[in-house]
Amino acid sequence: MHALIKHLIPAVVLATACGAGAQDYPNKSITIVVPFAAGGPTDTLARNLGVTLTNTLKQQVVIDNSGGAGGTIGINKVAKSKNDGYTLLLMHIGMATAPSLYRTLPYDTMNDFEFIGQVADVPMTLLGKKTLPPNSLKELLPYLKANKDKVNYANAGIGAASHLCGLLFMSQIETDLTSIAYKGTAPAMTDLLGGQIDLMCDQTTNTTAQIKSGTVKVYGVTSAARVPSLKDIPTLAEQGMKGFEVVVWHGFYAPKGTPKPILDKLVAALQTAVQDPGFKSRLAELGAEPVPLAKANPDALRSHLQAEINKWGPIIKKAGIYAD
Ligand code: ASP
């Protein structure tokens, strides 16, 4: 055998063992599946992340909005996608609540994915349409009790953060409102602005512009502390809703079996993103924050996801909410 060919064989075997295409990854555009509609909070985060990933990985990042069923349709799409690093998932806290909210899921949350890392934390805001009579949370609560059959509440489906926030809010005020499901809170916001929707709880990444331009009423933020970019808006907790805290954390995932060298490149690119001043300041304007570096890795995401599944399971069970 020719000496050169002899030398090439181990390299070919090694490349195959690492996974086909792992060494020159990425050599084409990467798709991030966002399991909600375009223009909403998850989409906004994915597009901002995409900018920094493109700079690092030198390939275009394309967003695929596959909304519906509280995000579970898009999650399932990634679970069933080719594990070559070209189809990834950005999903929020709903990854942890869906296993308790749905009697059956078409994917296995802990076993059908590779974990890349946590991405960002985003607080929520409780909003009303501009013409909703109450001007404060104090006025809102008696208004909702008196008008519970008339008031509707938008969310992005069972399993969405807006759904979770609504559940917690309704259980605190012991009043059930009619909920209307959308494929994401971007279309829900359109209807809130149009007056067809009365109330919505949604991430600051979708609500900051509307709050600042005064086109909606805002009753509070859902984080434990006030949001620096919305510092005049009180938290729900400081207005008497003790313990009301929802901060929407986000994870970045790949289909199970994605080769380790590809995952390593994605982890490194994510770590560059969370430290990127441009990414940080774009998110800060929207009331959000990238995670600290220590959370932007597979182990941190895996253990946080498991802890969140364990945390929300009993709360959801107590609320008695299931979807089929
Ligand atoms: N904000 C939505 C939610 O409730 C998701 C979205 O449209 O991005 O989870």
Short mmCIF file of C-alpha atoms and ligand atoms in Angstrom, two decimals:
data_model
loop_
_atom_site.label_atom_id
_atom_site.label_comp_id
_atom_site.label_asym_id
_atom_site.label_seq_id
_atom_site.Cartn_x
_atom_site.Cartn_y
_atom_site.Cartn_z
CA MET A 1 0.00 0.00 0.00
CA HIS A 2 1.21 3.47 -0.82
CA ALA A 3 2.64 5.20 2.28
CA LEU A 4 0.34 8.24 1.86
CA ILE A 5 -2.80 6.08 1.72
CA LYS A 6 -1.62 4.19 4.83
CA HIS A 7 -1.41 7.52 6.67
CA LEU A 8 -4.84 8.59 5.50
CA ILE A 9 -6.72 5.54 6.79
CA PRO A 10 -6.53 6.39 10.53
CA ALA A 11 -7.66 9.95 9.77
CA VAL A 12 -10.72 8.68 7.87
CA VAL A 13 -11.57 6.24 10.68
CA LEU A 14 -11.20 9.04 13.23
CA ALA A 15 -13.45 11.38 11.25
CA THR A 16 -16.17 8.73 11.06
CA ALA A 17 -15.88 8.01 14.77
CA CYS A 18 -16.34 11.72 15.51
CA GLY A 19 -19.42 11.83 13.31
CA ALA A 20 -19.66 12.63 9.63
CA GLY A 21 -19.04 16.28 8.92
CA ALA A 22 -17.99 17.08 12.49
CA GLN A 23 -14.56 18.35 11.53
CA ASP A 24 -15.62 20.97 9.02
CA TYR A 25 -18.78 21.89 10.94
CA PRO A 26 -20.48 24.18 10.16
CA ASN A 27 -20.19 24.27 6.40
CA LYS A 28 -23.74 25.45 5.66
CA SER A 29 -26.45 27.47 7.39
CA ILE A 30 -27.77 26.37 10.79
CA THR A 31 -31.48 26.34 11.60
CA ILE A 32 -32.78 27.23 15.06
CA VAL A 33 -36.32 26.00 15.58
CA VAL A 34 -38.36 28.47 17.62
CA PRO A 35 -41.52 26.70 18.75
CA PHE A 36 -43.60 29.89 18.65
CA ALA A 37 -44.70 32.48 16.10
CA ALA A 38 -42.34 34.97 14.48
CA GLY A 39 -41.96 38.37 16.12
CA GLY A 40 -42.60 37.14 19.67
CA PRO A 41 -40.24 36.89 22.64
CA THR A 42 -38.68 33.49 21.92
CA ASP A 43 -38.20 34.49 18.31
CA THR A 44 -36.58 37.79 19.35
CA LEU A 45 -34.15 36.00 21.63
CA ALA A 46 -33.30 33.44 18.93
CA ARG A 47 -32.67 36.15 16.32
CA ASN A 48 -30.35 38.04 18.68
CA LEU A 49 -28.54 34.82 19.57
CA GLY A 50 -28.35 34.03 15.85
CA VAL A 51 -26.43 37.26 15.19
CA THR A 52 -23.64 36.34 17.61
CA LEU A 53 -23.58 32.68 16.51
CA THR A 54 -23.17 33.80 12.91
CA ASN A 55 -20.20 35.97 13.89
CA THR A 56 -18.56 33.08 15.74
CA LEU A 57 -19.40 30.13 13.51
CA LYS A 58 -19.16 32.08 10.21
CA GLN A 59 -22.39 30.59 8.93
CA GLN A 60 -25.85 32.03 8.54
CA VAL A 61 -28.39 31.18 11.26
CA VAL A 62 -31.93 30.72 9.99
CA ILE A 63 -34.98 30.78 12.29
CA ASP A 64 -37.75 28.23 11.73
CA ASN A 65 -40.93 29.28 13.56
CA SER A 66 -42.85 26.07 14.26
CA GLY A 67 -45.52 27.23 16.69
CA GLY A 68 -48.49 25.42 18.21
CA ALA A 69 -49.47 23.30 21.22
CA GLY A 70 -47.52 25.47 23.67
CA GLY A 71 -44.25 24.85 21.87
CA THR A 72 -44.44 21.06 21.89
CA ILE A 73 -44.83 20.83 18.08
CA GLY A 74 -41.51 22.61 17.51
CA ILE A 75 -39.77 20.69 20.29
CA ASN A 76 -40.90 17.43 18.71
CA LYS A 77 -39.69 18.58 15.31
CA VAL A 78 -36.16 18.95 16.67
CA ALA A 79 -36.35 15.65 18.58
CA LYS A 80 -37.03 13.95 15.21
CA SER A 81 -34.51 16.00 13.18
CA LYS A 82 -31.19 14.80 11.81
CA ASN A 83 -28.54 14.96 14.55
CA ASP A 84 -25.93 16.69 12.42
CA GLY A 85 -25.79 20.05 14.22
CA TYR A 86 -27.76 21.88 11.54
CA THR A 87 -31.11 21.80 13.35
CA LEU A 88 -31.18 23.16 16.90
CA LEU A 89 -33.86 24.19 19.39
CA LEU A 90 -34.29 27.28 21.50
CA MET A 91 -36.99 26.66 24.10
CA HIS A 92 -37.89 28.23 27.40
CA ILE A 93 -39.28 27.10 30.77
CA GLY A 94 -42.06 25.27 28.88
CA MET A 95 -39.57 22.45 28.25
CA ALA A 96 -39.93 21.74 31.99
CA THR A 97 -43.66 22.34 32.42
CA ALA A 98 -44.90 20.38 29.36
CA PRO A 99 -44.11 16.94 30.88
CA SER A 100 -46.58 17.70 33.69
CA LEU A 101 -49.14 19.57 31.58
CA TYR A 102 -49.50 16.94 28.85
CA ARG A 103 -50.66 13.40 29.59
CA THR A 104 -48.50 12.24 26.72
CA LEU A 105 -45.77 13.94 24.74
CA PRO A 106 -44.41 12.72 21.39
CA TYR A 107 -40.83 13.13 22.66
CA ASP A 108 -38.83 12.30 25.78
CA THR A 109 -37.71 15.58 27.36
CA MET A 110 -34.60 14.30 29.15
CA ASN A 111 -33.52 11.65 26.63
CA ASP A 112 -34.25 12.93 23.12
CA PHE A 113 -31.88 15.92 23.24
CA GLU A 114 -28.29 16.91 23.68
CA PHE A 115 -27.90 19.87 26.00
CA ILE A 116 -25.87 22.86 24.83
CA GLY A 117 -26.50 25.32 27.65
CA GLN A 118 -28.74 27.93 29.21
CA VAL A 119 -29.07 31.16 27.24
CA ALA A 120 -30.95 33.98 28.96
CA ASP A 121 -33.46 34.88 31.65
CA VAL A 122 -36.44 37.03 30.74
CA PRO A 123 -39.00 38.47 33.19
CA MET A 124 -42.67 38.80 32.28
CA THR A 125 -45.17 41.63 32.56
CA LEU A 126 -48.89 41.55 33.22
CA LEU A 127 -50.63 43.68 30.60
CA GLY A 128 -54.13 44.84 29.80
CA LYS A 129 -55.55 46.36 26.65
CA LYS A 130 -55.41 50.14 26.62
CA THR A 131 -59.16 50.50 27.18
CA LEU A 132 -59.38 48.06 30.09
CA PRO A 133 -60.81 50.21 32.91
CA PRO A 134 -58.42 49.32 35.81
CA ASN A 135 -55.32 51.52 36.03
CA SER A 136 -53.42 49.51 38.66
CA LEU A 137 -53.18 46.01 40.06
CA LYS A 138 -55.20 47.19 43.05
CA GLU A 139 -58.05 48.19 40.73
CA LEU A 140 -57.58 45.16 38.47
CA LEU A 141 -58.27 42.49 41.09
CA PRO A 142 -61.84 43.54 42.06
CA TYR A 143 -62.55 44.31 38.39
CA LEU A 144 -61.63 40.74 37.39
CA LYS A 145 -63.73 39.21 40.14
CA ALA A 146 -66.74 41.30 39.09
CA ASN A 147 -66.25 40.67 35.35
CA LYS A 148 -64.75 37.19 35.22
CA ASP A 149 -67.24 35.98 32.61
CA LYS A 150 -66.41 38.84 30.28
CA VAL A 151 -62.63 39.12 30.57
CA ASN A 152 -60.42 37.00 28.33
CA TYR A 153 -56.78 36.13 28.68
CA ALA A 154 -54.32 35.34 25.85
CA ASN A 155 -51.56 32.80 25.95
CA ALA A 156 -49.35 30.84 23.56
CA GLY A 157 -50.96 27.49 24.35
CA ILE A 158 -50.69 24.98 27.16
CA GLY A 159 -47.05 24.80 28.14
CA ALA A 160 -46.18 28.36 27.13
CA ALA A 161 -44.74 30.77 29.68
CA SER A 162 -47.76 33.02 29.18
CA HIS A 163 -49.96 30.04 30.06
CA LEU A 164 -47.94 29.28 33.19
CA CYS A 165 -48.00 32.92 34.30
CA GLY A 166 -51.76 33.03 33.73
CA LEU A 167 -52.27 29.85 35.75
CA LEU A 168 -50.31 31.24 38.68
CA PHE A 169 -52.09 34.58 38.49
CA MET A 170 -55.57 33.05 38.35
CA SER A 171 -54.79 30.71 41.22
CA GLN A 172 -53.52 33.65 43.34
CA ILE A 173 -56.66 35.68 42.73
CA GLU A 174 -58.89 32.57 42.86
CA THR A 175 -60.68 33.63 39.68
CA ASP A 176 -60.87 31.72 36.40
CA LEU A 177 -60.74 33.73 33.21
CA THR A 178 -61.40 32.52 29.69
CA SER A 179 -58.09 31.79 28.05
CA ILE A 180 -57.49 32.08 24.32
CA ALA A 181 -54.55 30.18 22.80
CA TYR A 182 -52.33 31.49 20.00
CA LYS A 183 -49.28 30.04 18.25
CA GLY A 184 -47.15 32.59 20.04
CA THR A 185 -47.61 35.86 21.87
CA ALA A 186 -46.75 38.00 18.83
CA PRO A 187 -50.21 37.37 17.30
CA ALA A 188 -51.71 37.60 20.81
CA MET A 189 -50.14 41.07 21.19
CA THR A 190 -51.70 42.12 17.86
CA ASP A 191 -55.12 41.21 19.26
CA LEU A 192 -54.40 42.89 22.62
CA LEU A 193 -53.56 46.07 20.71
CA GLY A 194 -56.66 45.58 18.57
CA GLY A 195 -58.83 45.30 21.70
CA GLN A 196 -60.02 41.69 21.12
CA ILE A 197 -57.91 40.48 24.05
CA ASP A 198 -58.21 41.97 27.55
CA LEU A 199 -55.22 40.59 29.46
CA MET A 200 -51.91 38.89 28.77
CA CYS A 201 -48.79 37.98 30.67
CA ASP A 202 -45.75 38.04 28.41
CA GLN A 203 -41.99 38.40 28.34
CA THR A 204 -40.45 41.88 28.40
CA THR A 205 -38.80 41.04 25.07
CA ASN A 206 -42.26 41.38 23.50
CA THR A 207 -43.81 43.99 25.75
CA THR A 208 -41.16 46.67 26.44
CA ALA A 209 -41.85 48.66 23.27
CA GLN A 210 -45.62 48.65 23.86
CA ILE A 211 -45.20 49.62 27.53
CA LYS A 212 -42.86 52.47 26.64
CA SER A 213 -45.14 53.77 23.91
CA GLY A 214 -48.18 53.58 26.21
CA THR A 215 -50.27 51.41 23.89
CA VAL A 216 -51.08 48.92 26.69
CA LYS A 217 -51.79 49.04 30.41
CA VAL A 218 -49.17 47.41 32.60
CA TYR A 219 -49.98 46.03 36.04
CA GLY A 220 -46.60 44.72 37.16
CA VAL A 221 -43.49 42.69 36.40
CA THR A 222 -43.18 39.05 37.47
CA SER A 223 -39.54 39.02 38.61
CA ALA A 224 -38.53 39.24 42.28
CA ALA A 225 -36.86 42.62 41.68
CA ARG A 226 -37.80 45.46 39.34
CA VAL A 227 -36.46 45.32 35.78
CA PRO A 228 -33.78 48.02 35.25
CA SER A 229 -35.09 49.07 31.82
CA LEU A 230 -38.67 49.34 33.22
CA LYS A 231 -37.78 50.65 36.66
CA ASP A 232 -41.05 52.57 37.21
CA ILE A 233 -43.09 49.39 37.01
CA PRO A 234 -43.56 47.65 40.36
CA THR A 235 -43.26 43.89 40.76
CA LEU A 236 -46.44 41.91 41.40
CA ALA A 237 -44.87 40.71 44.67
CA GLU A 238 -44.27 44.24 45.96
CA GLN A 239 -47.93 45.02 45.25
CA GLY A 240 -49.05 42.26 47.58
CA MET A 241 -48.82 39.09 45.47
CA LYS A 242 -46.33 37.49 47.80
CA GLY A 243 -44.12 34.87 46.20
CA PHE A 244 -45.37 35.55 42.66
CA GLU A 245 -42.24 35.04 40.62
CA VAL A 246 -41.88 33.83 37.05
CA VAL A 247 -38.65 34.40 35.18
CA VAL A 248 -38.49 32.67 31.84
CA TRP A 249 -35.23 30.77 31.45
CA HIS A 250 -34.16 29.46 28.05
CA GLY A 251 -32.17 26.43 26.96
CA PHE A 252 -30.37 25.62 23.73
CA TYR A 253 -30.67 21.99 22.56
CA ALA A 254 -29.64 19.66 19.73
CA PRO A 255 -31.17 16.32 18.71
CA LYS A 256 -29.88 13.29 20.63
CA GLY A 257 -26.74 11.81 19.16
CA THR A 258 -25.34 15.03 17.73
CA PRO A 259 -21.57 14.33 17.58
CA LYS A 260 -19.53 15.61 20.53
CA PRO A 261 -17.12 17.72 18.41
CA ILE A 262 -20.13 19.58 16.98
CA LEU A 263 -21.64 20.06 20.43
CA ASP A 264 -18.31 21.38 21.70
CA LYS A 265 -18.29 24.01 18.94
CA LEU A 266 -21.86 25.00 19.77
CA VAL A 267 -21.12 25.23 23.51
CA ALA A 268 -18.10 27.45 22.78
CA ALA A 269 -20.21 29.65 20.46
CA LEU A 270 -22.94 29.95 23.10
CA GLN A 271 -20.33 30.90 25.71
CA THR A 272 -19.01 33.60 23.39
CA ALA A 273 -22.59 34.85 22.91
CA VAL A 274 -23.45 35.19 26.61
CA GLN A 275 -20.31 37.27 27.14
CA ASP A 276 -20.81 39.39 24.02
CA PRO A 277 -21.37 43.08 24.94
CA GLY A 278 -23.63 43.60 21.92
CA PHE A 279 -25.86 40.63 22.85
CA LYS A 280 -25.94 41.80 26.48
CA SER A 281 -26.94 45.35 25.65
CA ARG A 282 -29.58 44.34 23.09
CA LEU A 283 -31.17 42.06 25.68
CA ALA A 284 -30.87 44.67 28.46
CA GLU A 285 -32.87 47.15 26.36
CA LEU A 286 -35.60 44.49 26.25
CA GLY A 287 -35.48 43.84 30.00
CA ALA A 288 -33.62 40.54 29.62
CA GLU A 289 -30.20 39.20 30.56
CA PRO A 290 -27.92 36.50 29.16
CA VAL A 291 -27.03 33.86 31.75
CA PRO A 292 -23.68 34.04 33.54
CA LEU A 293 -20.97 31.96 31.85
CA ALA A 294 -21.25 29.20 34.47
CA LYS A 295 -24.77 28.35 33.23
CA ALA A 296 -23.96 28.28 29.52
CA ASN A 297 -22.94 24.62 29.39
CA PRO A 298 -24.59 21.20 28.98
CA ASP A 299 -24.38 20.09 32.63
CA ALA A 300 -25.89 23.32 33.94
CA LEU A 301 -28.80 23.06 31.48
CA ARG A 302 -29.41 19.36 32.14
CA SER A 303 -29.51 19.79 35.91
CA HIS A 304 -31.58 22.98 35.75
CA LEU A 305 -34.12 21.33 33.44
CA GLN A 306 -34.44 18.34 35.77
CA ALA A 307 -34.80 20.62 38.81
CA GLU A 308 -37.47 22.67 37.03
CA ILE A 309 -39.40 19.53 36.01
CA ASN A 310 -39.34 18.49 39.67
CA LYS A 311 -40.35 21.99 40.83
CA TRP A 312 -43.31 22.58 38.50
CA GLY A 313 -44.73 19.01 38.56
CA PRO A 314 -46.43 19.29 41.97
CA ILE A 315 -47.59 22.89 41.34
CA ILE A 316 -49.25 21.90 38.06
CA LYS A 317 -50.72 18.75 39.59
CA LYS A 318 -52.24 20.83 42.36
CA ALA A 319 -53.74 23.20 39.78
CA GLY A 320 -55.30 20.13 38.10
CA ILE A 321 -54.52 21.22 34.54
CA TYR A 322 -53.86 18.68 31.80
CA ALA A 323 -53.83 18.72 28.05
CA ASP A 324 -54.29 15.65 25.86
N1 ASP B 1 -44.17 34.36 25.02
C1 ASP B 1 -44.62 33.09 24.54
C2 ASP B 1 -44.91 32.20 25.71
O1 ASP B 1 -45.87 32.45 26.29
C3 ASP B 1 -43.83 32.43 23.53
C4 ASP B 1 -43.54 33.22 22.30
O2 ASP B 1 -44.42 33.61 21.53
O3 ASP B 1 -42.37 33.41 22.12
O4 ASP B 1 -44.25 31.26 26.02
#
